[in-house]
PDB file of C-alpha atoms in Angstrom:
ATOM      1  CA  GLU A 355      -5.634  -5.329   7.415  1.00 66.00           C
ATOM      2  CA  ALA A 356      -3.003  -2.592   7.591  1.00 78.00           C
ATOM      3  CA  GLY A 357      -3.384   0.204   5.091  1.00 93.00           C
ATOM      4  CA  VAL A 358      -0.696   2.011   3.136  1.00 97.00           C
ATOM      5  CA  THR A 359       1.902   3.403   5.512  1.00 97.00           C
ATOM      6  CA  GLN A 360       4.244   6.278   4.782  1.00 98.00           C
ATOM      7  CA  SER A 361       7.249   7.635   6.651  1.00 97.00           C
ATOM      8  CA  PRO A 362       8.219  10.085   7.840  1.00 97.00           C
ATOM      9  CA  THR A 363       5.056  12.069   8.507  1.00 97.00           C
ATOM     10  CA  HIS A 364       6.931  15.345   8.216  1.00 97.00           C
ATOM     11  CA  LEU A 365      10.299  16.136   6.693  1.00 97.00           C
ATOM     12  CA  ILE A 366      12.111  19.457   6.748  1.00 98.00           C
ATOM     13  CA  LYS A 367      14.993  20.069   4.370  1.00 97.00           C
ATOM     14  CA  THR A 368      16.898  23.002   2.915  1.00 97.00           C
ATOM     15  CA  ARG A 369      17.405  23.905  -0.729  1.00 97.00           C
ATOM     16  CA  GLY A 370      19.887  21.663  -2.530  1.00 97.00           C
ATOM     17  CA  GLN A 371      19.527  18.742  -0.130  1.00 97.00           C
ATOM     18  CA  GLN A 372      18.109  15.332  -0.937  1.00 98.00           C
ATOM     19  CA  ALA A 373      14.925  13.844   0.528  1.00 98.00           C
ATOM     20  CA  THR A 374      13.930  10.192   0.799  1.00 98.00           C
ATOM     21  CA  LEU A 375      10.309   9.235   1.422  1.00 98.00           C
ATOM     22  CA  ARG A 376       9.157   5.700   2.138  1.00 98.00           C
ATOM     23  CA  CYS A 377       5.987   3.750   1.497  1.00 98.00           C
ATOM     24  CA  SER A 378       4.723   0.301   2.447  1.00 98.00           C
ATOM     25  CA  PRO A 379       1.778  -0.936   0.374  1.00 97.00           C
ATOM     26  CA  ILE A 380      -1.203  -2.953   1.511  1.00 96.00           C
ATOM     27  CA  SER A 381      -0.296  -6.611   1.838  1.00 95.00           C
ATOM     28  CA  GLY A 382      -0.841  -8.357  -1.492  1.00 91.00           C
ATOM     29  CA  HIS A 383      -0.594  -5.188  -3.546  1.00 93.00           C
ATOM     30  CA  THR A 384       2.232  -5.102  -6.082  1.00 92.00           C
ATOM     31  CA  SER A 385       1.720  -1.641  -7.571  1.00 92.00           C
ATOM     32  CA  VAL A 386       2.832   1.530  -5.843  1.00 94.00           C
ATOM     33  CA  TYR A 387       2.082   5.048  -7.042  1.00 95.00           C
ATOM     34  CA  TRP A 388       3.465   8.402  -5.933  1.00 97.00           C
ATOM     35  CA  TYR A 389       1.560  11.680  -6.159  1.00 96.00           C
ATOM     36  CA  GLN A 390       2.414  15.265  -5.256  1.00 96.00           C
ATOM     37  CA  GLN A 391      -0.112  17.709  -3.847  1.00 93.00           C
ATOM     38  CA  ALA A 392       1.366  21.185  -3.793  1.00 91.00           C
ATOM     39  CA  LEU A 393      -0.460  24.066  -2.125  1.00 84.00           C
ATOM     40  CA  GLY A 394      -3.392  25.200  -4.242  1.00 79.00           C
ATOM     41  CA  LEU A 395      -2.931  22.399  -6.758  1.00 81.00           C
ATOM     42  CA  GLY A 396      -4.615  19.044  -7.143  1.00 83.00           C
ATOM     43  CA  LEU A 397      -2.949  15.684  -6.862  1.00 91.00           C
ATOM     44  CA  GLN A 398      -0.338  15.291  -9.589  1.00 92.00           C
ATOM     45  CA  PHE A 399       0.891  11.852 -10.648  1.00 93.00           C
ATOM     46  CA  LEU A 400       4.623  11.309 -10.153  1.00 95.00           C
ATOM     47  CA  LEU A 401       5.582   7.653 -10.582  1.00 95.00           C
ATOM     48  CA  TRP A 402       4.135   4.157 -10.859  1.00 92.00           C
ATOM     49  CA  TYR A 403       6.037   1.007  -9.892  1.00 93.00           C
ATOM     50  CA  ASP A 404       4.860  -2.542 -10.396  1.00 90.00           C
ATOM     51  CA  GLU A 405       6.808  -5.727  -9.700  1.00 89.00           C
ATOM     52  CA  GLY A 406       9.974  -3.701  -9.143  1.00 92.00           C
ATOM     53  CA  GLU A 407       9.812  -1.856 -12.472  1.00 92.00           C
ATOM     54  CA  GLU A 408       8.973   1.751 -13.251  1.00 92.00           C
ATOM     55  CA  ARG A 409       5.813   1.553 -15.407  1.00 89.00           C
ATOM     56  CA  ASN A 410       4.932   5.178 -15.953  1.00 89.00           C
ATOM     57  CA  ARG A 411       6.137   8.616 -15.029  1.00 92.00           C
ATOM     58  CA  GLY A 412       4.398  11.958 -14.720  1.00 91.00           C
ATOM     59  CA  ASN A 413       5.606  15.319 -15.970  1.00 91.00           C
ATOM     60  CA  PHE A 414       8.316  15.856 -13.356  1.00 95.00           C
ATOM     61  CA  PRO A 415      12.077  16.448 -13.761  1.00 96.00           C
ATOM     62  CA  PRO A 416      14.561  13.553 -13.464  1.00 96.00           C
ATOM     63  CA  ARG A 417      15.622  14.668  -9.985  1.00 97.00           C
ATOM     64  CA  PHE A 418      12.411  12.949  -8.866  1.00 98.00           C
ATOM     65  CA  SER A 419      13.170   9.250  -8.848  1.00 96.00           C
ATOM     66  CA  GLY A 420      12.341   6.152  -6.914  1.00 96.00           C
ATOM     67  CA  ARG A 421      12.494   2.439  -6.691  1.00 96.00           C
ATOM     68  CA  GLN A 422      10.473  -0.530  -5.557  1.00 97.00           C
ATOM     69  CA  PHE A 423      11.960  -3.269  -3.433  1.00 97.00           C
ATOM     70  CA  PRO A 424      11.336  -7.048  -3.634  1.00 96.00           C
ATOM     71  CA  ASN A 425       8.847  -6.766  -0.755  1.00 95.00           C
ATOM     72  CA  TYR A 426       6.947  -4.168  -2.872  1.00 96.00           C
ATOM     73  CA  SER A 427       7.729  -1.259  -0.571  1.00 97.00           C
ATOM     74  CA  SER A 428       8.946   1.856  -2.316  1.00 98.00           C
ATOM     75  CA  GLU A 429      11.129   4.909  -1.919  1.00 98.00           C
ATOM     76  CA  LEU A 430      10.737   8.295  -3.529  1.00 98.00           C
ATOM     77  CA  ASN A 431      13.943  10.306  -3.811  1.00 98.00           C
ATOM     78  CA  VAL A 432      14.043  13.995  -4.587  1.00 98.00           C
ATOM     79  CA  ASN A 433      17.473  15.429  -5.341  1.00 97.00           C
ATOM     80  CA  ALA A 434      18.623  19.043  -5.423  1.00 97.00           C
ATOM     81  CA  LEU A 435      15.557  20.198  -3.520  1.00 97.00           C
ATOM     82  CA  GLU A 436      13.912  23.429  -4.591  1.00 96.00           C
ATOM     83  CA  LEU A 437      11.467  25.611  -2.683  1.00 96.00           C
ATOM     84  CA  GLU A 438       8.597  24.595  -4.988  1.00 95.00           C
ATOM     85  CA  ASP A 439       9.089  20.943  -3.976  1.00 97.00           C
ATOM     86  CA  SER A 440       7.340  21.793  -0.719  1.00 96.00           C
ATOM     87  CA  ALA A 441       4.203  19.677  -0.850  1.00 96.00           C
ATOM     88  CA  LEU A 442       2.311  16.711   0.508  1.00 95.00           C
ATOM     89  CA  TYR A 443       3.594  13.509  -1.101  1.00 97.00           C
ATOM     90  CA  LEU A 444       1.068  10.699  -1.203  1.00 97.00           C
ATOM     91  CA  CYS A 445       1.712   7.061  -1.873  1.00 97.00           C
ATOM     92  CA  ALA A 446      -0.975   4.674  -3.080  1.00 96.00           C
ATOM     93  CA  SER A 447      -1.079   0.966  -3.780  1.00 95.00           C
ATOM     94  CA  SER A 448      -3.241  -1.372  -5.820  1.00 92.00           C
ATOM     95  CA  LEU A 449      -3.335  -5.012  -6.878  1.00 88.00           C
ATOM     96  CA  GLY A 450      -1.312  -4.202  -9.981  1.00 73.00           C
ATOM     97  CA  GLY A 451      -1.265  -5.727 -13.428  1.00 68.00           C
ATOM     98  CA  TRP A 452      -1.227  -4.343 -16.976  1.00 67.00           C
ATOM     99  CA  GLY A 453      -3.603  -2.604 -19.293  1.00 67.00           C
ATOM    100  CA  TRP A 454      -7.306  -2.781 -18.548  1.00 66.00           C
ATOM    101  CA  GLU A 455      -6.664  -4.764 -15.391  1.00 67.00           C
ATOM    102  CA  ALA A 456      -4.305  -2.134 -13.968  1.00 64.00           C
ATOM    103  CA  ASN A 457      -6.574   0.730 -14.906  1.00 66.00           C
ATOM    104  CA  ASN A 458      -9.747  -0.759 -13.485  1.00 78.00           C
ATOM    105  CA  GLN A 459      -8.972  -1.194  -9.832  1.00 84.00           C
ATOM    106  CA  PRO A 460      -8.919   1.359  -7.066  1.00 91.00           C
ATOM    107  CA  GLN A 461      -5.776   2.825  -5.590  1.00 93.00           C
ATOM    108  CA  HIS A 462      -5.615   3.081  -1.813  1.00 95.00           C
ATOM    109  CA  PHE A 463      -3.725   5.979  -0.296  1.00 96.00           C
ATOM    110  CA  GLY A 464      -1.564   6.528   2.731  1.00 97.00           C
ATOM    111  CA  ASP A 465      -1.728   9.697   4.817  1.00 96.00           C
ATOM    112  CA  GLY A 466       1.281  11.251   3.114  1.00 96.00           C
ATOM    113  CA  THR A 467       4.602  12.860   3.954  1.00 97.00           C
ATOM    114  CA  ARG A 468       4.634  16.624   4.341  1.00 96.00           C
ATOM    115  CA  LEU A 469       7.905  17.860   2.837  1.00 97.00           C
ATOM    116  CA  SER A 470       8.919  21.408   3.697  1.00 97.00           C
ATOM    117  CA  ILE A 471      11.863  23.119   2.024  1.00 96.00           C
ATOM    118  CA  LEU A 472      13.432  26.040   3.866  1.00 92.00           C
TER     119      LEU A 472
ATOM    120  CA  ASP B1412      -5.524  22.027 -19.338  1.00 69.00           C
ATOM    121  CA  GLN B1413      -7.640  20.250 -16.795  1.00 80.00           C
ATOM    122  CA  GLN B1414      -8.844  16.872 -18.004  1.00 90.00           C
ATOM    123  CA  VAL B1415     -11.020  16.320 -14.933  1.00 94.00           C
ATOM    124  CA  LYS B1416     -13.043  19.236 -13.605  1.00 95.00           C
ATOM    125  CA  GLN B1417     -15.110  19.702 -10.495  1.00 96.00           C
ATOM    126  CA  ASN B1418     -16.730  23.059 -11.052  1.00 92.00           C
ATOM    127  CA  SER B1419     -18.270  23.452  -7.592  1.00 95.00           C
ATOM    128  CA  PRO B1420     -15.629  24.175  -4.943  1.00 94.00           C
ATOM    129  CA  SER B1421     -18.190  23.693  -2.171  1.00 97.00           C
ATOM    130  CA  LEU B1422     -21.642  22.278  -1.447  1.00 97.00           C
ATOM    131  CA  SER B1423     -23.808  22.589   1.645  1.00 97.00           C
ATOM    132  CA  VAL B1424     -26.606  20.105   2.346  1.00 97.00           C
ATOM    133  CA  GLN B1425     -29.004  19.429   5.223  1.00 97.00           C
ATOM    134  CA  GLU B1426     -28.648  16.145   7.087  1.00 97.00           C
ATOM    135  CA  GLY B1427     -30.937  13.471   5.647  1.00 97.00           C
ATOM    136  CA  ARG B1428     -31.161  15.093   2.219  1.00 97.00           C
ATOM    137  CA  ILE B1429     -29.409  14.048  -0.971  1.00 98.00           C
ATOM    138  CA  SER B1430     -25.920  15.324  -1.818  1.00 98.00           C
ATOM    139  CA  ILE B1431     -25.036  15.447  -5.509  1.00 98.00           C
ATOM    140  CA  LEU B1432     -21.438  16.052  -6.490  1.00 98.00           C
ATOM    141  CA  ASN B1433     -20.578  16.576 -10.129  1.00 98.00           C
ATOM    142  CA  CYS B1434     -17.534  15.982 -12.288  1.00 97.00           C
ATOM    143  CA  ASP B1435     -16.789  16.596 -15.978  1.00 97.00           C
ATOM    144  CA  TYR B1436     -13.963  15.176 -18.056  1.00 96.00           C
ATOM    145  CA  THR B1437     -12.552  15.958 -21.467  1.00 94.00           C
ATOM    146  CA  ASN B1438     -10.569  12.853 -22.434  1.00 90.00           C
ATOM    147  CA  SER B1439     -12.798  10.330 -24.195  1.00 90.00           C
ATOM    148  CA  MET B1440     -10.134   7.651 -23.645  1.00 88.00           C
ATOM    149  CA  PHE B1441     -10.838   7.533 -19.901  1.00 90.00           C
ATOM    150  CA  ASP B1442     -12.475   4.218 -19.052  1.00 88.00           C
ATOM    151  CA  TYR B1443     -12.419   4.044 -15.262  1.00 91.00           C
ATOM    152  CA  PHE B1444     -13.708   6.640 -12.818  1.00 94.00           C
ATOM    153  CA  LEU B1445     -13.444   6.874  -9.050  1.00 95.00           C
ATOM    154  CA  TRP B1446     -14.581   9.013  -6.156  1.00 98.00           C
ATOM    155  CA  TYR B1447     -12.451   9.623  -3.095  1.00 97.00           C
ATOM    156  CA  LYS B1448     -13.225  11.336   0.197  1.00 97.00           C
ATOM    157  CA  LYS B1449     -10.572  13.257   2.082  1.00 94.00           C
ATOM    158  CA  TYR B1450     -10.526  14.493   5.667  1.00 92.00           C
ATOM    159  CA  PRO B1451      -7.933  17.069   6.785  1.00 87.00           C
ATOM    160  CA  ALA B1452      -4.517  15.582   7.601  1.00 84.00           C
ATOM    161  CA  GLU B1453      -5.479  12.223   6.075  1.00 90.00           C
ATOM    162  CA  GLY B1454      -4.939  10.654   2.682  1.00 93.00           C
ATOM    163  CA  PRO B1455      -7.827  10.222   0.222  1.00 95.00           C
ATOM    164  CA  THR B1456     -10.141   7.313   1.035  1.00 96.00           C
ATOM    165  CA  PHE B1457     -11.577   5.314  -1.856  1.00 96.00           C
ATOM    166  CA  LEU B1458     -15.394   5.456  -1.962  1.00 97.00           C
ATOM    167  CA  ILE B1459     -16.741   3.999  -5.178  1.00 97.00           C
ATOM    168  CA  SER B1460     -15.755   3.462  -8.800  1.00 95.00           C
ATOM    169  CA  ILE B1461     -17.351   2.805 -12.159  1.00 95.00           C
ATOM    170  CA  SER B1462     -16.091   1.324 -15.401  1.00 91.00           C
ATOM    171  CA  SER B1463     -17.027   2.959 -18.694  1.00 91.00           C
ATOM    172  CA  ILE B1464     -19.036  -0.125 -19.668  1.00 91.00           C
ATOM    173  CA  LYS B1465     -21.570   0.759 -16.970  1.00 94.00           C
ATOM    174  CA  ASP B1466     -23.717   3.815 -16.360  1.00 96.00           C
ATOM    175  CA  LYS B1467     -24.479   3.275 -12.678  1.00 97.00           C
ATOM    176  CA  ASN B1468     -22.866   1.686  -9.648  1.00 97.00           C
ATOM    177  CA  GLU B1469     -24.252   1.550  -6.118  1.00 97.00           C
ATOM    178  CA  ASP B1470     -22.654   0.856  -2.775  1.00 96.00           C
ATOM    179  CA  GLY B1471     -24.867   1.502   0.217  1.00 97.00           C
ATOM    180  CA  ARG B1472     -25.654   5.207   0.457  1.00 97.00           C
ATOM    181  CA  PHE B1473     -23.335   6.024  -2.450  1.00 98.00           C
ATOM    182  CA  THR B1474     -24.276   5.848  -6.132  1.00 98.00           C
ATOM    183  CA  VAL B1475     -22.142   6.953  -9.051  1.00 98.00           C
ATOM    184  CA  PHE B1476     -23.718   7.763 -12.412  1.00 98.00           C
ATOM    185  CA  LEU B1477     -21.752   7.969 -15.650  1.00 98.00           C
ATOM    186  CA  ASN B1478     -22.959   9.757 -18.790  1.00 97.00           C
ATOM    187  CA  LYS B1479     -20.342   9.028 -21.437  1.00 95.00           C
ATOM    188  CA  SER B1480     -21.946  11.105 -24.167  1.00 96.00           C
ATOM    189  CA  ALA B1481     -21.866  14.173 -21.920  1.00 97.00           C
ATOM    190  CA  LYS B1482     -18.509  13.199 -20.379  1.00 96.00           C
ATOM    191  CA  HIS B1483     -20.066  13.696 -16.987  1.00 97.00           C
ATOM    192  CA  LEU B1484     -20.263  11.722 -13.776  1.00 97.00           C
ATOM    193  CA  SER B1485     -21.953  12.383 -10.489  1.00 98.00           C
ATOM    194  CA  LEU B1486     -21.885  11.009  -6.974  1.00 98.00           C
ATOM    195  CA  HIS B1487     -25.139  10.792  -5.041  1.00 98.00           C
ATOM    196  CA  ILE B1488     -25.123  10.379  -1.273  1.00 98.00           C
ATOM    197  CA  VAL B1489     -28.471   9.449   0.246  1.00 97.00           C
ATOM    198  CA  PRO B1490     -29.190  10.176   3.025  1.00 97.00           C
ATOM    199  CA  SER B1491     -26.415  12.636   3.805  1.00 98.00           C
ATOM    200  CA  GLN B1492     -24.907  12.474   7.285  1.00 97.00           C
ATOM    201  CA  PRO B1493     -22.734  14.993   9.188  1.00 96.00           C
ATOM    202  CA  GLY B1494     -19.834  12.499   9.018  1.00 95.00           C
ATOM    203  CA  ASP B1495     -19.927  12.839   5.233  1.00 97.00           C
ATOM    204  CA  SER B1496     -18.539  16.364   5.564  1.00 97.00           C
ATOM    205  CA  ALA B1497     -15.207  16.217   3.735  1.00 97.00           C
ATOM    206  CA  VAL B1498     -13.554  17.105   0.424  1.00 96.00           C
ATOM    207  CA  TYR B1499     -14.608  14.809  -2.414  1.00 97.00           C
ATOM    208  CA  PHE B1500     -12.316  14.161  -5.360  1.00 96.00           C
ATOM    209  CA  CYS B1501     -13.291  12.756  -8.708  1.00 97.00           C
ATOM    210  CA  ALA B1502     -10.570  10.819 -10.570  1.00 95.00           C
ATOM    211  CA  ALA B1503     -10.203   9.109 -13.928  1.00 93.00           C
ATOM    212  CA  SER B1504      -7.768   6.799 -15.660  1.00 88.00           C
ATOM    213  CA  GLY B1505      -7.203   5.001 -18.934  1.00 79.00           C
ATOM    214  CA  GLY B1506      -6.440   7.848 -21.278  1.00 60.00           C
ATOM    215  CA  GLY B1507      -3.400   7.648 -23.555  1.00 56.00           C
ATOM    216  CA  GLY B1508      -0.289   8.115 -21.469  1.00 53.00           C
ATOM    217  CA  SER B1509      -2.131   7.799 -18.203  1.00 56.00           C
ATOM    218  CA  GLN B1510      -2.049   4.042 -17.871  1.00 63.00           C
ATOM    219  CA  GLY B1511      -1.886   3.162 -14.225  1.00 70.00           C
ATOM    220  CA  ASN B1512      -2.163   6.675 -12.898  1.00 82.00           C
ATOM    221  CA  LEU B1513      -5.172   8.692 -11.834  1.00 89.00           C
ATOM    222  CA  ILE B1514      -6.073  12.188 -13.030  1.00 91.00           C
ATOM    223  CA  PHE B1515      -7.786  14.075 -10.234  1.00 93.00           C
ATOM    224  CA  GLY B1516     -10.190  16.969 -10.130  1.00 94.00           C
ATOM    225  CA  LYS B1517      -9.526  19.741  -7.626  1.00 92.00           C
ATOM    226  CA  GLY B1518     -12.230  18.621  -5.231  1.00 94.00           C
ATOM    227  CA  THR B1519     -15.580  19.737  -3.835  1.00 97.00           C
ATOM    228  CA  LYS B1520     -15.932  20.483  -0.136  1.00 97.00           C
ATOM    229  CA  LEU B1521     -19.176  18.995   1.171  1.00 98.00           C
ATOM    230  CA  SER B1522     -20.695  20.313   4.388  1.00 98.00           C
ATOM    231  CA  VAL B1523     -23.625  18.382   5.843  1.00 97.00           C
ATOM    232  CA  LYS B1524     -25.477  20.402   8.449  1.00 96.00           C
ATOM    233  CA  PRO B1525     -27.313  18.700  11.332  1.00 92.00           C
TER     234      PRO B1525
END
């Protein structure tokens, strides 16, 4: 069974540009999560999508956005890139659902996209 | 404020002995806890989880213990193997506002010496 796949592996951008990161979940998983791991910081929750809808959002500015497609893959878009956006961006997937069901199942991670802002 | 804390940045253990990794949390609303292992240049790999209705969960060499009154959980690895050397992250979910997302600790680097 294929795991969570992310592309590209590395992405280099300059300040003010836009970045698009992609994620394909494990087959059968409907929920996709995005996390940021900046240097020296732990994993910070960004966004959660389930069945094409944004379910929850972390404490990040609106220039961080995304979407989930009908095949459950997802994109993370970061507009007006700033130097502090340089980080590892991790995508995870799970079986999805609401409430206790959503909270009580493991998330499985991809290997991430390393975004560097020059 | 850190809701999930791993106070030991590193731990060194001899092969064959027990490794005990610890994690404390502050949010009493958390009801699901997980441990992940991470190798360099890879994403976190799910190891084991526990629901707040339990106090112990085992999977092979890995056992997670949950003490709700102390807001503390631990991961026991027995016996430890050199391949277990990695960074271990504790995570929690279920608190108000955190539905669906995980709150991670900053990790403990485990080194298992042959």
